[in-house]
Tab-separated table of C-alpha atoms and ligand atoms in Angstrom:
chain	number	residue	atom	x	y	z
A	1048	UNK	CA	4.286	22.433	7.098
A	1049	UNK	CA	2.479	24.881	5.466
A	1050	UNK	CA	-1.883	24.765	6.707
A	1051	UNK	CA	-3.493	21.341	5.108
A	1052	UNK	CA	-5.649	23.755	2.327
A	1053	UNK	CA	-5.968	19.893	0.295
A	1054	UNK	CA	-9.309	19.414	-1.200
A	1055	UNK	CA	-11.002	17.008	-2.904
A	1056	UNK	CA	-11.705	16.857	-6.744
A	1057	UNK	CA	-14.188	15.712	-8.572
A	1058	UNK	CA	-14.018	15.519	-11.859
A	1059	UNK	CA	-17.072	13.359	-13.001
A	1060	UNK	CA	-19.175	13.168	-10.405
A	1061	UNK	CA	-17.855	10.365	-8.918
A	1062	UNK	CA	-20.051	10.898	-5.983
A	1063	UNK	CA	-22.944	10.534	-7.177
A	1064	UNK	CA	-22.041	6.576	-7.705
A	1065	UNK	CA	-21.350	6.324	-3.525
A	1066	UNK	CA	-23.592	5.509	-1.403
A	1067	UNK	CA	-23.893	8.293	2.387
A	1068	UNK	CA	-21.845	4.764	4.056
A	1069	UNK	CA	-18.770	5.915	1.345
A	1070	UNK	CA	-19.232	9.488	1.871
A	1071	UNK	CA	-18.971	9.446	5.952
A	1072	UNK	CA	-16.664	6.729	5.583
A	1073	UNK	CA	-14.219	8.971	3.215
A	1074	UNK	CA	-15.223	12.166	5.876
A	1075	UNK	CA	-14.277	10.205	9.040
A	1076	UNK	CA	-10.404	9.223	7.773
A	1077	UNK	CA	-9.456	12.530	5.469
A	1078	UNK	CA	-11.374	14.808	9.682
A	1079	UNK	CA	-8.520	12.110	10.953
A	1080	UNK	CA	-5.554	12.789	8.498
A	1081	UNK	CA	-5.845	16.575	8.578
A	1082	UNK	CA	-6.068	16.736	12.122
A	1083	UNK	CA	-3.832	13.761	13.629
A	1084	UNK	CA	-1.667	13.171	10.629
A	1085	UNK	CA	-1.120	17.112	7.996
A	1086	UNK	CA	0.555	18.402	10.977
A	1087	UNK	CA	2.769	15.805	12.053
A	1088	UNK	CA	3.256	14.069	8.131
A	1089	UNK	CA	7.493	16.235	7.646
A	1090	UNK	CA	8.670	16.505	10.741
A	1091	UNK	CA	8.114	12.022	10.285
A	1092	UNK	CA	9.272	12.376	7.186
A	1093	UNK	CA	12.729	13.878	7.834
A	1094	UNK	CA	13.464	12.019	11.140
A	1095	UNK	CA	12.566	8.534	8.341
A	1096	UNK	CA	10.508	7.098	10.949
A	1097	UNK	CA	6.700	6.169	11.548
A	1098	UNK	CA	4.214	7.181	13.705
A	1099	UNK	CA	3.220	4.887	16.098
A	1100	UNK	CA	2.100	6.693	18.568
A	1101	UNK	CA	-1.494	7.039	15.390
A	1102	UNK	CA	-2.205	3.413	15.057
A	1103	UNK	CA	-4.923	3.523	18.113
A	1104	UNK	CA	-6.776	6.183	15.635
A	1105	UNK	CA	-5.930	4.471	12.746
A	1106	UNK	CA	-7.659	1.500	13.750
A	1107	UNK	CA	-10.529	3.945	15.317
A	1108	UNK	CA	-10.930	5.261	12.190
A	1109	UNK	CA	-11.649	1.246	10.301
A	1110	UNK	CA	-8.075	1.365	9.054
A	1111	UNK	CA	-7.032	-1.817	9.887
A	1112	UNK	CA	-9.388	-4.559	7.760
A	1113	UNK	CA	-11.762	-2.677	6.892
A	1114	UNK	CA	-13.221	-5.605	4.960
A	1115	UNK	CA	-12.954	-8.189	7.977
A	1116	UNK	CA	-16.101	-9.447	9.236
A	1117	UNK	CA	-17.607	-7.906	12.651
A	1118	UNK	CA	-17.153	-11.032	14.250
A	1119	UNK	CA	-12.919	-10.724	14.237
A	1120	UNK	CA	-12.788	-7.441	14.865
A	1121	UNK	CA	-13.172	-6.372	11.205
A	1122	UNK	CA	-15.447	-3.519	10.216
A	1123	UNK	CA	-17.423	-5.630	7.703
A	1124	UNK	CA	-17.621	-2.516	5.228
A	1125	UNK	CA	-17.234	-3.334	1.362
A	1126	UNK	CA	-14.630	-2.801	-1.480
A	1127	UNK	CA	-15.036	0.638	-2.129
A	1128	UNK	CA	-14.526	2.060	1.067
A	1129	UNK	CA	-12.058	-0.061	1.605
A	1130	UNK	CA	-10.670	2.019	-1.298
A	1131	UNK	CA	-11.468	4.900	0.022
A	1132	UNK	CA	-9.543	4.382	2.946
A	1133	UNK	CA	-6.683	3.896	0.932
A	1134	UNK	CA	-6.913	7.114	-1.455
A	1135	UNK	CA	-7.570	9.599	1.735
A	1136	UNK	CA	-4.578	7.916	3.731
A	1137	UNK	CA	-2.403	7.810	1.297
A	1138	UNK	CA	-3.516	11.802	-0.034
A	1139	UNK	CA	-1.695	12.561	2.398
A	1140	UNK	CA	1.833	9.734	2.437
A	1141	UNK	CA	2.720	6.689	0.949
A	1142	UNK	CA	3.971	5.730	4.531
A	1143	UNK	CA	0.771	5.629	6.127
A	1144	UNK	CA	-1.132	4.128	3.443
A	1145	UNK	CA	0.971	1.016	3.334
A	1146	UNK	CA	1.479	0.867	7.009
A	1147	UNK	CA	-2.405	0.504	6.858
A	1148	UNK	CA	-2.864	-2.090	3.328
A	1149	UNK	CA	-0.496	-3.968	5.068
A	1150	UNK	CA	-2.130	-4.422	8.184
A	1151	UNK	CA	-5.783	-5.166	6.294
A	1152	UNK	CA	-4.287	-6.722	3.009
A	1153	UNK	CA	-1.039	-8.272	3.439
A	1154	UNK	CA	-1.531	-9.717	7.474
A	1155	UNK	CA	-5.527	-10.011	8.302
A	1156	UNK	CA	-6.370	-10.840	4.932
A	1157	UNK	CA	-4.246	-14.259	4.797
A	1158	UNK	CA	-5.152	-14.450	8.998
A	1159	UNK	CA	-9.070	-14.565	8.052
A	1160	UNK	CA	-9.162	-16.200	4.300
A	1161	UNK	CA	-6.083	-19.159	5.175
A	1162	UNK	CA	-5.890	-19.195	8.832
A	1163	UNK	CA	-7.513	-21.228	11.351
A	1164	UNK	CA	-10.707	-20.921	13.575
A	1165	UNK	CA	-8.335	-20.372	16.265
A	1166	UNK	CA	-5.754	-17.791	14.562
A	1167	UNK	CA	-8.043	-15.949	13.426
A	1168	UNK	CA	-9.708	-15.680	17.275
A	1169	UNK	CA	-6.646	-15.282	18.458
A	1170	UNK	CA	-4.876	-12.587	16.285
A	1171	UNK	CA	-8.126	-10.294	14.449
A	1172	UNK	CA	-9.137	-9.146	16.636
A	1173	UNK	CA	-6.663	-7.345	17.962
A	1174	UNK	CA	-4.978	-6.843	14.703
A	1175	UNK	CA	-8.042	-4.119	13.871
A	1176	UNK	CA	-7.469	-2.070	17.191
A	1177	UNK	CA	-4.002	-1.883	16.342
A	1178	UNK	CA	-2.919	-3.542	18.906
A	1179	UNK	CA	-0.244	-5.662	17.222
A	1180	UNK	CA	0.884	-4.604	13.919
A	1181	UNK	CA	2.011	-6.918	11.577
A	1182	UNK	CA	4.052	-7.165	9.010
A	1183	UNK	CA	4.178	-9.886	5.373
A	1184	UNK	CA	7.983	-11.409	5.068
A	1185	UNK	CA	7.673	-12.527	0.804
A	1186	UNK	CA	11.199	-10.956	-0.858
A	1187	UNK	CA	14.300	-11.876	0.110
A	1188	UNK	CA	17.650	-9.902	-0.393
A	1189	UNK	CA	18.260	-12.091	-4.113
A	1190	UNK	CA	14.230	-13.352	-4.708
A	1191	UNK	CA	11.830	-10.183	-5.506
A	1192	UNK	CA	10.324	-10.606	-8.492
A	1193	UNK	CA	10.659	-13.459	-8.669
A	1194	UNK	CA	9.880	-14.334	-4.935
A	1195	UNK	CA	9.582	-18.360	-6.105
A	1196	UNK	CA	12.871	-19.154	-5.921
A	1197	UNK	CA	13.662	-17.426	-2.059
A	1198	UNK	CA	15.338	-20.000	0.087
A	1199	UNK	CA	13.650	-19.440	3.305
A	1200	UNK	CA	12.934	-22.665	4.133
A	1201	UNK	CA	11.043	-25.199	7.453
A	1202	UNK	CA	11.947	-28.227	9.062
A	1203	UNK	CA	8.879	-30.744	10.717
A	1204	UNK	CA	11.225	-31.672	13.926
A	1205	UNK	CA	8.080	-33.573	15.456
A	1206	UNK	CA	6.672	-31.295	17.844
A	1207	UNK	CA	7.165	-27.805	15.446
A	1208	UNK	CA	8.593	-26.556	12.742
A	1209	UNK	CA	11.837	-24.874	12.215
A	1210	UNK	CA	12.290	-21.778	9.722
A	1211	UNK	CA	15.401	-20.500	8.423
A	1212	UNK	CA	16.221	-17.537	6.503
A	1213	UNK	CA	15.990	-14.383	5.682
A	1214	UNK	CA	13.575	-11.590	4.284
A	1215	UNK	CA	14.192	-8.132	3.027
A	1216	UNK	CA	12.978	-4.758	2.568
A	1217	UNK	CA	9.782	-5.727	5.247
A	1218	UNK	CA	7.682	-3.292	5.739
A	1219	UNK	CA	6.806	-1.915	10.225
A	1220	UNK	CA	9.651	-5.001	10.027
A	1221	UNK	CA	11.355	-3.214	13.012
A	1222	UNK	CA	8.686	-1.834	14.706
A	1223	UNK	CA	5.947	-5.433	13.901
A	1224	UNK	CA	4.633	-7.863	17.034
A	1225	UNK	CA	4.082	-10.626	14.866
A	1226	UNK	CA	5.049	-11.248	10.458
A	1227	UNK	CA	3.334	-13.898	8.586
A	1228	UNK	CA	6.348	-15.277	6.839
A	1229	UNK	CA	5.512	-17.146	3.266
A	1230	UNK	CA	8.616	-20.309	3.628
A	1231	UNK	CA	9.086	-22.881	1.826
A	1232	UNK	CA	8.731	-27.281	3.138
A	1233	UNK	CA	11.013	-29.711	2.987
A	1234	UNK	CA	9.484	-30.809	-0.402
A	1235	UNK	CA	9.472	-27.775	-2.088
A	1236	UNK	CA	6.130	-26.277	-1.344
A	1237	UNK	CA	5.163	-22.422	-0.301
A	1238	UNK	CA	2.814	-22.006	3.384
A	1239	UNK	CA	2.991	-18.709	4.966
A	1240	UNK	CA	4.095	-18.663	8.680
A	1241	UNK	CA	3.309	-17.121	11.704
A	1242	UNK	CA	6.406	-15.450	13.383
A	1243	UNK	CA	5.579	-13.768	16.331
A	1244	UNK	CA	8.521	-11.151	18.327
A	1245	UNK	CA	9.828	-12.421	21.014
A	1246	UNK	CA	11.066	-15.900	19.205
A	1247	UNK	CA	14.182	-17.598	20.141
A	1248	UNK	CA	16.421	-16.469	16.964
A	1249	UNK	CA	14.006	-14.129	15.431
A	1250	UNK	CA	15.270	-10.668	14.785
A	1251	UNK	CA	14.502	-7.276	12.629
A	1252	UNK	CA	17.099	-4.764	11.934
A	1253	UNK	CA	15.900	-1.911	10.530
A	1254	UNK	CA	17.246	-0.375	7.147
A	1255	UNK	CA	18.506	2.823	7.000
A	1256	UNK	CA	19.758	5.486	4.543
A	1257	UNK	CA	15.531	5.503	1.937
A	1258	UNK	CA	15.607	8.448	-0.077
A	1259	UNK	CA	11.729	7.446	-0.132
A	1260	UNK	CA	8.819	6.259	1.861
A	1261	UNK	CA	10.320	8.643	4.981
A	1262	UNK	CA	7.525	7.789	7.344
A	1263	UNK	CA	7.524	4.038	7.330
A	1264	UNK	CA	9.550	1.684	8.642
A	1265	UNK	CA	11.514	-0.439	6.515
A	1266	UNK	CA	13.679	-4.013	7.582
A	1267	UNK	CA	14.581	-7.902	7.337
A	1268	UNK	CA	13.798	-10.567	9.257
A	1269	UNK	CA	16.019	-12.322	10.283
A	1270	UNK	CA	15.646	-16.509	10.760
A	1271	UNK	CA	18.057	-18.091	12.890
A	1272	UNK	CA	17.146	-21.676	13.580
A	1273	UNK	CA	13.638	-20.542	14.689
A	1274	UNK	CA	10.871	-22.353	16.526
A	1275	UNK	CA	7.354	-21.973	15.257
A	1276	UNK	CA	4.303	-24.189	17.245
A	1277	UNK	CA	2.763	-26.300	14.115
A	1278	UNK	CA	-0.053	-24.526	15.867
A	1279	UNK	CA	1.106	-21.334	13.585
A	1280	UNK	CA	0.978	-22.624	9.796
A	1281	UNK	CA	-1.837	-21.745	8.141
A	1282	UNK	CA	-3.003	-24.699	7.838
A	1283	UNK	CA	-5.784	-23.418	4.317
A	1284	UNK	CA	-3.894	-23.036	1.053
A	1285	UNK	CA	-0.070	-23.336	-0.048
A	1286	UNK	CA	1.260	-22.818	-3.358
A	1287	UNK	CA	3.532	-19.216	-4.509
A	1288	UNK	CA	-0.960	-18.470	-5.017
A	1289	UNK	CA	-1.014	-18.119	-1.724
A	1290	UNK	CA	0.721	-15.126	-0.793
A	1291	UNK	CA	-0.186	-14.034	-4.641
A	1292	UNK	CA	-3.969	-13.795	-3.380
A	1293	UNK	CA	-3.417	-11.134	-0.803
A	1294	UNK	CA	-1.164	-9.336	-2.695
A	1295	UNK	CA	-4.218	-8.786	-4.735
A	1296	UNK	CA	-5.871	-6.915	-1.873
A	1297	UNK	CA	-2.580	-5.151	-0.985
A	1298	UNK	CA	-2.697	-3.613	-4.454
A	1299	UNK	CA	-6.018	-2.892	-5.669
A	1300	UNK	CA	-6.085	-0.862	-2.368
A	1301	UNK	CA	-2.577	0.700	-3.745
A	1302	UNK	CA	-4.640	2.138	-6.356
A	1303	UNK	CA	-7.043	3.539	-4.946
A	1304	UNK	CA	-4.467	5.097	-2.965
A	1305	UNK	CA	-1.969	6.678	-5.476
A	1306	UNK	CA	-5.037	8.309	-7.001
A	1307	UNK	CA	-5.089	9.857	-3.562
A	1308	UNK	CA	-1.139	11.467	-3.786
A	1309	UNK	CA	-2.370	12.279	-7.535
A	1310	UNK	CA	-4.877	14.990	-6.398
A	1311	UNK	CA	-2.510	15.942	-3.508
A	1312	UNK	CA	-0.087	17.196	-5.652
A	1313	UNK	CA	-3.371	18.196	-8.488
A	1314	UNK	CA	-4.785	19.858	-5.991
A	1315	UNK	CA	-1.732	21.582	-4.359
A	1316	UNK	CA	0.126	23.007	-7.800
A	1317	UNK	CA	-4.015	24.176	-9.497
A	1318	UNK	CA	-3.754	26.948	-5.756
A	1319	UNK	CA	-0.352	27.273	-6.349
A	1320	UNK	CA	-0.793	28.315	-10.393
A	1321	UNK	CA	-3.636	30.501	-9.692
A	1322	UNK	CA	-1.753	32.210	-6.607
A	1323	UNK	CA	2.010	32.682	-8.078
A	1324	UNK	CA	1.768	35.784	-10.316
A	1325	UNK	CA	5.071	36.383	-13.328
A	1326	UNK	CA	4.976	39.010	-15.500
A	1327	UNK	CA	2.225	39.945	-13.840
A	1328	UNK	CA	-0.624	37.042	-14.309
A	1329	UNK	CA	-1.655	34.202	-12.382
A	1330	UNK	CA	1.056	31.840	-13.905
A	1331	UNK	CA	-1.656	28.800	-14.442
A	1332	UNK	CA	-2.849	31.478	-16.826
A	1333	UNK	CA	-0.370	30.970	-19.150
A	1334	UNK	CA	-1.465	27.961	-21.580
A	1335	UNK	CA	1.276	26.184	-20.977
A	1336	UNK	CA	0.561	25.372	-17.197
A	1337	UNK	CA	-2.828	25.209	-18.189
A	1338	UNK	CA	-1.755	22.096	-20.232
A	1339	UNK	CA	-0.437	20.224	-17.399
A	1340	UNK	CA	-2.745	21.172	-14.794
A	1341	UNK	CA	-5.787	19.547	-17.983
A	1342	UNK	CA	-4.056	16.995	-18.408
A	1343	UNK	CA	-3.204	16.171	-14.521
A	1344	UNK	CA	-7.113	16.735	-14.155
A	1345	UNK	CA	-7.768	14.106	-17.783
A	1346	UNK	CA	-5.651	11.434	-15.999
A	1347	UNK	CA	-6.677	11.142	-12.339
A	1348	UNK	CA	-10.301	11.069	-13.339
A	1349	UNK	CA	-9.839	8.490	-15.760
A	1350	UNK	CA	-7.858	6.847	-13.400
A	1351	UNK	CA	-11.022	7.809	-11.243
A	1352	UNK	CA	-12.645	5.460	-13.492
A	1353	UNK	CA	-11.283	2.910	-13.953
A	1354	UNK	CA	-11.073	2.315	-10.037
A	1355	UNK	CA	-14.235	2.763	-8.651
A	1356	UNK	CA	-15.221	-0.204	-12.014
A	1357	UNK	CA	-12.975	-2.723	-9.821
A	1358	UNK	CA	-14.113	-1.963	-6.480
A	1359	UNK	CA	-17.115	-2.878	-8.189
A	1360	UNK	CA	-15.328	-6.161	-10.205
A	1361	UNK	CA	-13.606	-6.845	-6.007
A	1362	UNK	CA	-16.988	-6.662	-3.955
A	1363	UNK	CA	-19.218	-8.833	-5.421
A	1364	UNK	CA	-15.533	-11.249	-6.676
A	1365	UNK	CA	-15.534	-10.767	-10.354
A	1366	UNK	CA	-11.880	-8.510	-10.413
A	1367	UNK	CA	-9.161	-10.753	-12.349
A	1368	UNK	CA	-5.337	-9.691	-10.993
A	1369	UNK	CA	-4.572	-9.123	-14.326
A	1370	UNK	CA	-7.192	-6.316	-13.923
A	1371	UNK	CA	-6.096	-5.149	-10.757
A	1372	UNK	CA	-2.490	-5.479	-12.376
A	1373	UNK	CA	-3.738	-2.522	-14.547
A	1374	UNK	CA	-5.048	-0.605	-12.017
A	1375	UNK	CA	-1.745	-0.863	-10.272
A	1376	UNK	CA	0.762	-0.066	-13.023
A	1377	UNK	CA	-1.221	3.049	-14.433
A	1378	UNK	CA	-2.087	4.837	-11.274
A	1379	UNK	CA	1.004	4.630	-9.888
A	1380	UNK	CA	2.230	6.037	-12.567
A	1381	UNK	CA	0.794	8.509	-13.769
A	1382	UNK	CA	0.909	9.828	-9.807
A	1383	UNK	CA	4.151	9.738	-10.460
A	1384	UNK	CA	4.009	11.589	-13.876
A	1385	UNK	CA	1.085	13.994	-11.839
A	1386	UNK	CA	4.491	15.007	-8.954
A	1387	UNK	CA	6.913	15.763	-11.140
A	1388	UNK	CA	4.436	18.149	-13.359
A	1389	UNK	CA	2.920	19.364	-10.254
A	1390	UNK	CA	6.398	20.067	-8.689
A	1391	UNK	CA	7.358	22.090	-11.446
A	1392	UNK	CA	4.364	24.440	-11.698
A	1393	UNK	CA	5.731	25.027	-8.454
A	1394	UNK	CA	9.183	26.354	-9.790
A	1395	UNK	CA	12.077	25.994	-6.419
A	1396	UNK	CA	8.953	26.302	-4.671
A	1397	UNK	CA	8.286	22.656	-4.640
A	1398	UNK	CA	11.260	21.423	-3.804
A	1399	UNK	CA	10.764	22.623	0.225
A	1400	UNK	CA	8.299	20.857	2.634
A	1401	UNK	CA	6.483	24.000	2.666
A	1402	UNK	CA	4.129	21.351	-0.055
A	1403	UNK	CA	3.563	17.568	-0.052
A	1404	UNK	CA	5.019	17.617	-3.828
A	1405	UNK	CA	8.623	16.061	-3.301
A	1406	UNK	CA	7.829	13.985	-0.642
A	1407	UNK	CA	5.178	12.304	-2.859
A	1408	UNK	CA	7.267	11.819	-5.842
A	1409	UNK	CA	9.783	10.782	-3.132
A	1410	UNK	CA	7.600	8.181	-2.407
A	1411	UNK	CA	6.221	6.701	-5.152
A	1412	UNK	CA	8.994	5.082	-6.145
A	1413	UNK	CA	8.405	2.951	-4.083
A	1414	UNK	CA	5.254	2.607	-4.447
A	1415	UNK	CA	6.069	1.742	-8.157
A	1416	UNK	CA	8.549	-0.572	-7.328
A	1417	UNK	CA	6.953	-2.847	-4.392
A	1418	UNK	CA	3.326	-4.903	-4.920
A	1419	UNK	CA	5.365	-6.149	-8.269
A	1420	UNK	CA	6.940	-3.817	-10.456
A	1421	UNK	CA	6.338	-1.705	-12.786
A	1422	UNK	CA	7.917	-4.003	-15.343
A	1423	UNK	CA	5.901	-6.806	-13.703
A	1424	UNK	CA	2.584	-5.625	-13.751
A	1425	UNK	CA	2.931	-4.536	-17.518
A	1426	UNK	CA	3.863	-8.209	-18.188
A	1427	UNK	CA	1.156	-9.875	-16.073
A	1428	UNK	CA	-0.972	-7.524	-18.223
A	1429	UNK	CA	1.239	-8.502	-21.469
A	1430	UNK	CA	0.746	-11.854	-20.705
A	1431	UNK	CA	-3.125	-11.816	-20.128
A	1432	UNK	CA	-4.414	-10.492	-23.805
A	1433	UNK	CA	-1.813	-12.570	-25.346
A	1434	UNK	CA	-1.734	-15.782	-23.514
A	1435	UNK	CA	2.759	-16.297	-23.714
A	1436	UNK	CA	4.109	-16.611	-20.613
A	1437	UNK	CA	7.338	-13.850	-20.585
A	1438	UNK	CA	8.275	-15.037	-17.205
A	1439	UNK	CA	9.527	-18.775	-17.720
B	951	TGC	P1	2.680	-18.569	-11.059
B	951	TGC	O1	3.000	-19.653	-11.517
B	951	TGC	O2	2.009	-17.407	-12.723
B	951	TGC	O3	1.600	-18.867	-10.517
B	951	TGC	C1	1.605	-19.244	-9.268
B	951	TGC	C2	0.312	-19.808	-8.512
B	951	TGC	O4	-0.231	-18.899	-8.408
B	951	TGC	C3	-0.984	-18.676	-8.813
B	951	TGC	N1	-1.397	-17.357	-8.546
B	951	TGC	C4	-2.315	-16.321	-8.268
B	951	TGC	N2	-2.806	-16.517	-7.402
B	951	TGC	C5	-3.209	-15.495	-6.658
B	951	TGC	N3	-3.003	-13.997	-7.305
B	951	TGC	C6	-2.470	-14.029	-7.948
B	951	TGC	N4	-2.242	-12.436	-8.815
B	951	TGC	C7	-1.493	-14.586	-8.240
B	951	TGC	N5	-0.420	-15.294	-10.061
B	951	TGC	C8	-0.584	-16.482	-10.509
B	951	TGC	C9	-0.841	-19.224	-10.101
B	951	TGC	O5	-2.438	-19.724	-10.622
B	951	TGC	C10	0.055	-20.724	-9.820
B	951	TGC	O6	-0.980	-21.027	-9.151
B	951	TGC	P2	-1.429	-23.094	-9.579
B	951	TGC	O7	-2.054	-23.220	-8.048
B	951	TGC	O8	-1.233	-23.725	-10.315
B	951	TGC	O9	0.330	-22.350	-8.814
B	951	TGC	O10	4.560	-17.355	-10.777
B	951	TGC	P3	5.529	-17.392	-11.172
B	951	TGC	O11	6.537	-17.963	-10.507
B	951	TGC	O12	5.642	-17.791	-13.083
B	951	TGC	O13	5.275	-15.516	-11.170
B	951	TGC	C11	4.352	-15.067	-11.476
B	951	TGC	C12	4.909	-13.130	-10.916
B	951	TGC	C13	6.094	-13.102	-11.113
B	951	TGC	C14	3.951	-12.777	-11.752
B	951	TGC	C15	4.321	-12.533	-8.818
B	951	TGC	O14	5.721	-13.842	-9.477
B	951	TGC	C16	5.036	-11.536	-8.829
B	951	TGC	O15	3.537	-11.668	-9.118
B	951	TGC	N6	6.030	-10.994	-8.980
B	951	TGC	C17	5.950	-9.740	-7.936
B	951	TGC	C18	6.568	-10.087	-6.764
B	951	TGC	C19	5.827	-8.867	-5.441
B	951	TGC	O16	5.193	-8.028	-6.565
B	951	TGC	N7	6.238	-9.534	-4.636
B	951	TGC	C20	5.307	-7.969	-3.868
B	951	TGC	C21	6.279	-8.732	-1.768
B	951	TGC	S1	4.857	-7.357	-1.239
B	951	TGC	C22	4.620	-5.881	-0.874
B	951	TGC	O17	6.062	-5.400	-1.750
B	951	TGC	C23	4.853	-5.082	-0.069
B	951	TGC	S2	4.787	-3.526	-0.281
B	951	TGC	C24	3.935	-3.369	1.563
B	951	TGC	C25	3.393	-1.500	1.554
B	951	TGC	O18	4.218	-1.639	1.753
B	951	TGC	O19	2.395	-1.050	0.647
B	952	FAD	P1	14.102	-7.440	-8.986
B	952	FAD	O1	13.361	-7.918	-8.234
B	952	FAD	O2	15.472	-6.991	-8.593
B	952	FAD	O3	13.517	-6.779	-9.961
B	952	FAD	C1	14.854	-5.020	-10.233
B	952	FAD	C2	14.391	-4.810	-11.728
B	952	FAD	O4	14.639	-5.630	-13.327
B	952	FAD	C3	13.424	-4.157	-11.547
B	952	FAD	O5	12.809	-2.854	-12.484
B	952	FAD	C4	12.840	-5.128	-12.318
B	952	FAD	O6	11.355	-4.691	-13.098
B	952	FAD	C5	13.115	-5.814	-13.322
B	952	FAD	N1	12.305	-7.295	-13.694
B	952	FAD	C6	12.540	-8.198	-12.592
B	952	FAD	N2	12.165	-9.293	-13.694
B	952	FAD	C7	12.266	-9.106	-15.106
B	952	FAD	C8	11.634	-9.810	-15.785
B	952	FAD	N3	11.153	-10.749	-16.103
B	952	FAD	N4	11.562	-8.764	-17.279
B	952	FAD	C9	12.305	-7.957	-17.172
B	952	FAD	N5	12.227	-6.839	-16.154
B	952	FAD	C10	12.947	-7.512	-15.206
B	952	FAD	N6	8.809	-6.842	0.722
B	952	FAD	C11	7.813	-7.839	0.904
B	952	FAD	O7	7.690	-8.888	0.583
B	952	FAD	N7	7.682	-7.780	2.303
B	952	FAD	C12	7.232	-5.966	2.521
B	952	FAD	O8	6.438	-5.794	3.049
B	952	FAD	C13	7.901	-5.111	1.364
B	952	FAD	N8	7.480	-3.151	1.356
B	952	FAD	C14	8.994	-3.231	1.602
B	952	FAD	C15	8.657	-1.334	1.355
B	952	FAD	C16	9.542	-0.425	0.368
B	952	FAD	C17	9.814	0.629	1.174
B	952	FAD	C18	10.490	-1.659	-0.458
B	952	FAD	C19	11.172	-0.689	-1.775
B	952	FAD	C20	10.151	-2.728	-1.611
B	952	FAD	C21	9.381	-3.478	-0.647
B	952	FAD	N9	9.149	-4.442	-0.882
B	952	FAD	C22	9.012	-5.500	-0.014
B	952	FAD	C23	9.474	-5.254	-1.850
B	952	FAD	C24	9.463	-5.424	-3.190
B	952	FAD	O9	7.570	-6.115	-3.096
B	952	FAD	C25	9.942	-5.415	-4.268
B	952	FAD	O10	11.777	-4.785	-3.997
B	952	FAD	C26	10.120	-5.435	-5.583
B	952	FAD	O11	8.887	-6.692	-5.456
B	952	FAD	C27	11.044	-6.079	-6.196
B	952	FAD	O12	12.305	-6.938	-6.029
B	952	FAD	P2	12.906	-6.177	-6.274
B	952	FAD	O13	13.672	-5.024	-5.986
B	952	FAD	O14	14.470	-7.312	-5.736
B	952	FAD	O15	13.453	-6.208	-7.676
């Protein structure tokens, strides 16, 4: 890959709204990405695997559970800090942000919010450093957008639970040490269970053939009469609202992350438009290219403002699920459109790995689908503004 020339863009002086701590967190993440990730991302993307050797470094920059209290090994930071880290990671690659958001919002968050004190002490400090990696099993082969229909179930066998079923499309499952798995009990009530690698009957086959999110390992979780110790059930919350609350946190992180991918594409396109000469002048001097670039920075700026405000609301626990859905949907769609326009500005060069554009574009095809599809988030907004439920 060519040298990482990335420069962030801040058209509406958003930096004035950040604290010195926010800026320090951003610099730390940005420098780490430039030094450790940018030189290797294309290689791992082509190989189709996540660079596991960077996991301890991710722990050091606070990418695992930044908002988890320090007593459990987290950094005790605010929601805007979490967003800033997600943005810097996804500026490099959505798969890198995925690993961070799954660990933080889908594994550490449910253990912190719904776990017992023993579970928090046992898992959170190791998850915060990356000594332990987790994954989150909600989606099933026949239940994606509609997780309420899940078939995975557990039965009470007196001194343990017996877990059966299968989860599909699970980020990090092939190498995760633990999985937070959502399953129904005999009454059909959804609960979270912590399943550990090595438990008999538990396997994690890798999913092959992805053209998107290639620098992230995806797989299945298969449970064939797996004995789960009773102390591995998350005791503090049950029902679909429990996994959906985790999704709120992860979707919030994606809203920030997608701006990072968009900034990366815009930055590359802006530079290229000033350097590439056709008809004896830089292509950036043509009105058609200026229209693309002007619209890109306008959409990025709107997303930055929306997302910063969402962060303020999250900080005081006032953000609604529907507001998070709007931001996730808007920002991922915005980033995908910018990736496509940026690709055109780069001409043929835009399809090569000399530039990050095509990789971002392919990644964003996953991001627009996972954590609730573009359609599902529109229906959540629709339900919120009309009070009418289109799902039922
Ligand atoms: P519904 O009847 O509306 O709700 C069931 C219960 O949940 C409550 N609730 C929420 N609670 C917290 N946060 C939210 N966002 C919530 N939304 C709803 C609700 O109040 C209710 O509570 P209660 O007490 O009354 O029971 O549920 P529904 O079955 O109609 O479904 C609604 C729908 C479609 C919006 C929901 O199922 C949905 O969001 N579907 C999309 C599924 C999804 O996003 N899957 C993501 C899987 S994980 C993933 O993709 C990780 S990618 C990781 C990476 O690499 O980054
Ligand atoms: P479906 O639900 O089958 O949807 C197919 C199409 O139908 C979509 O366009 C959808 O918008 C549309 N549709 C569905 N319902 C409606 C409706 N009511 N009205 C209108 N249109 C509708 N899941 C996890 O649990 N953990 C993970 O770690 C995880 N990681 C993932 C990583 C990757 C790379 C990918 C691609 C997915 C991952 N997922 C994960 C799964 C992801 O959350 C699901 O793919 C997503 O929720 C959509 O489910 P589905 O693919 O089954 O699509």
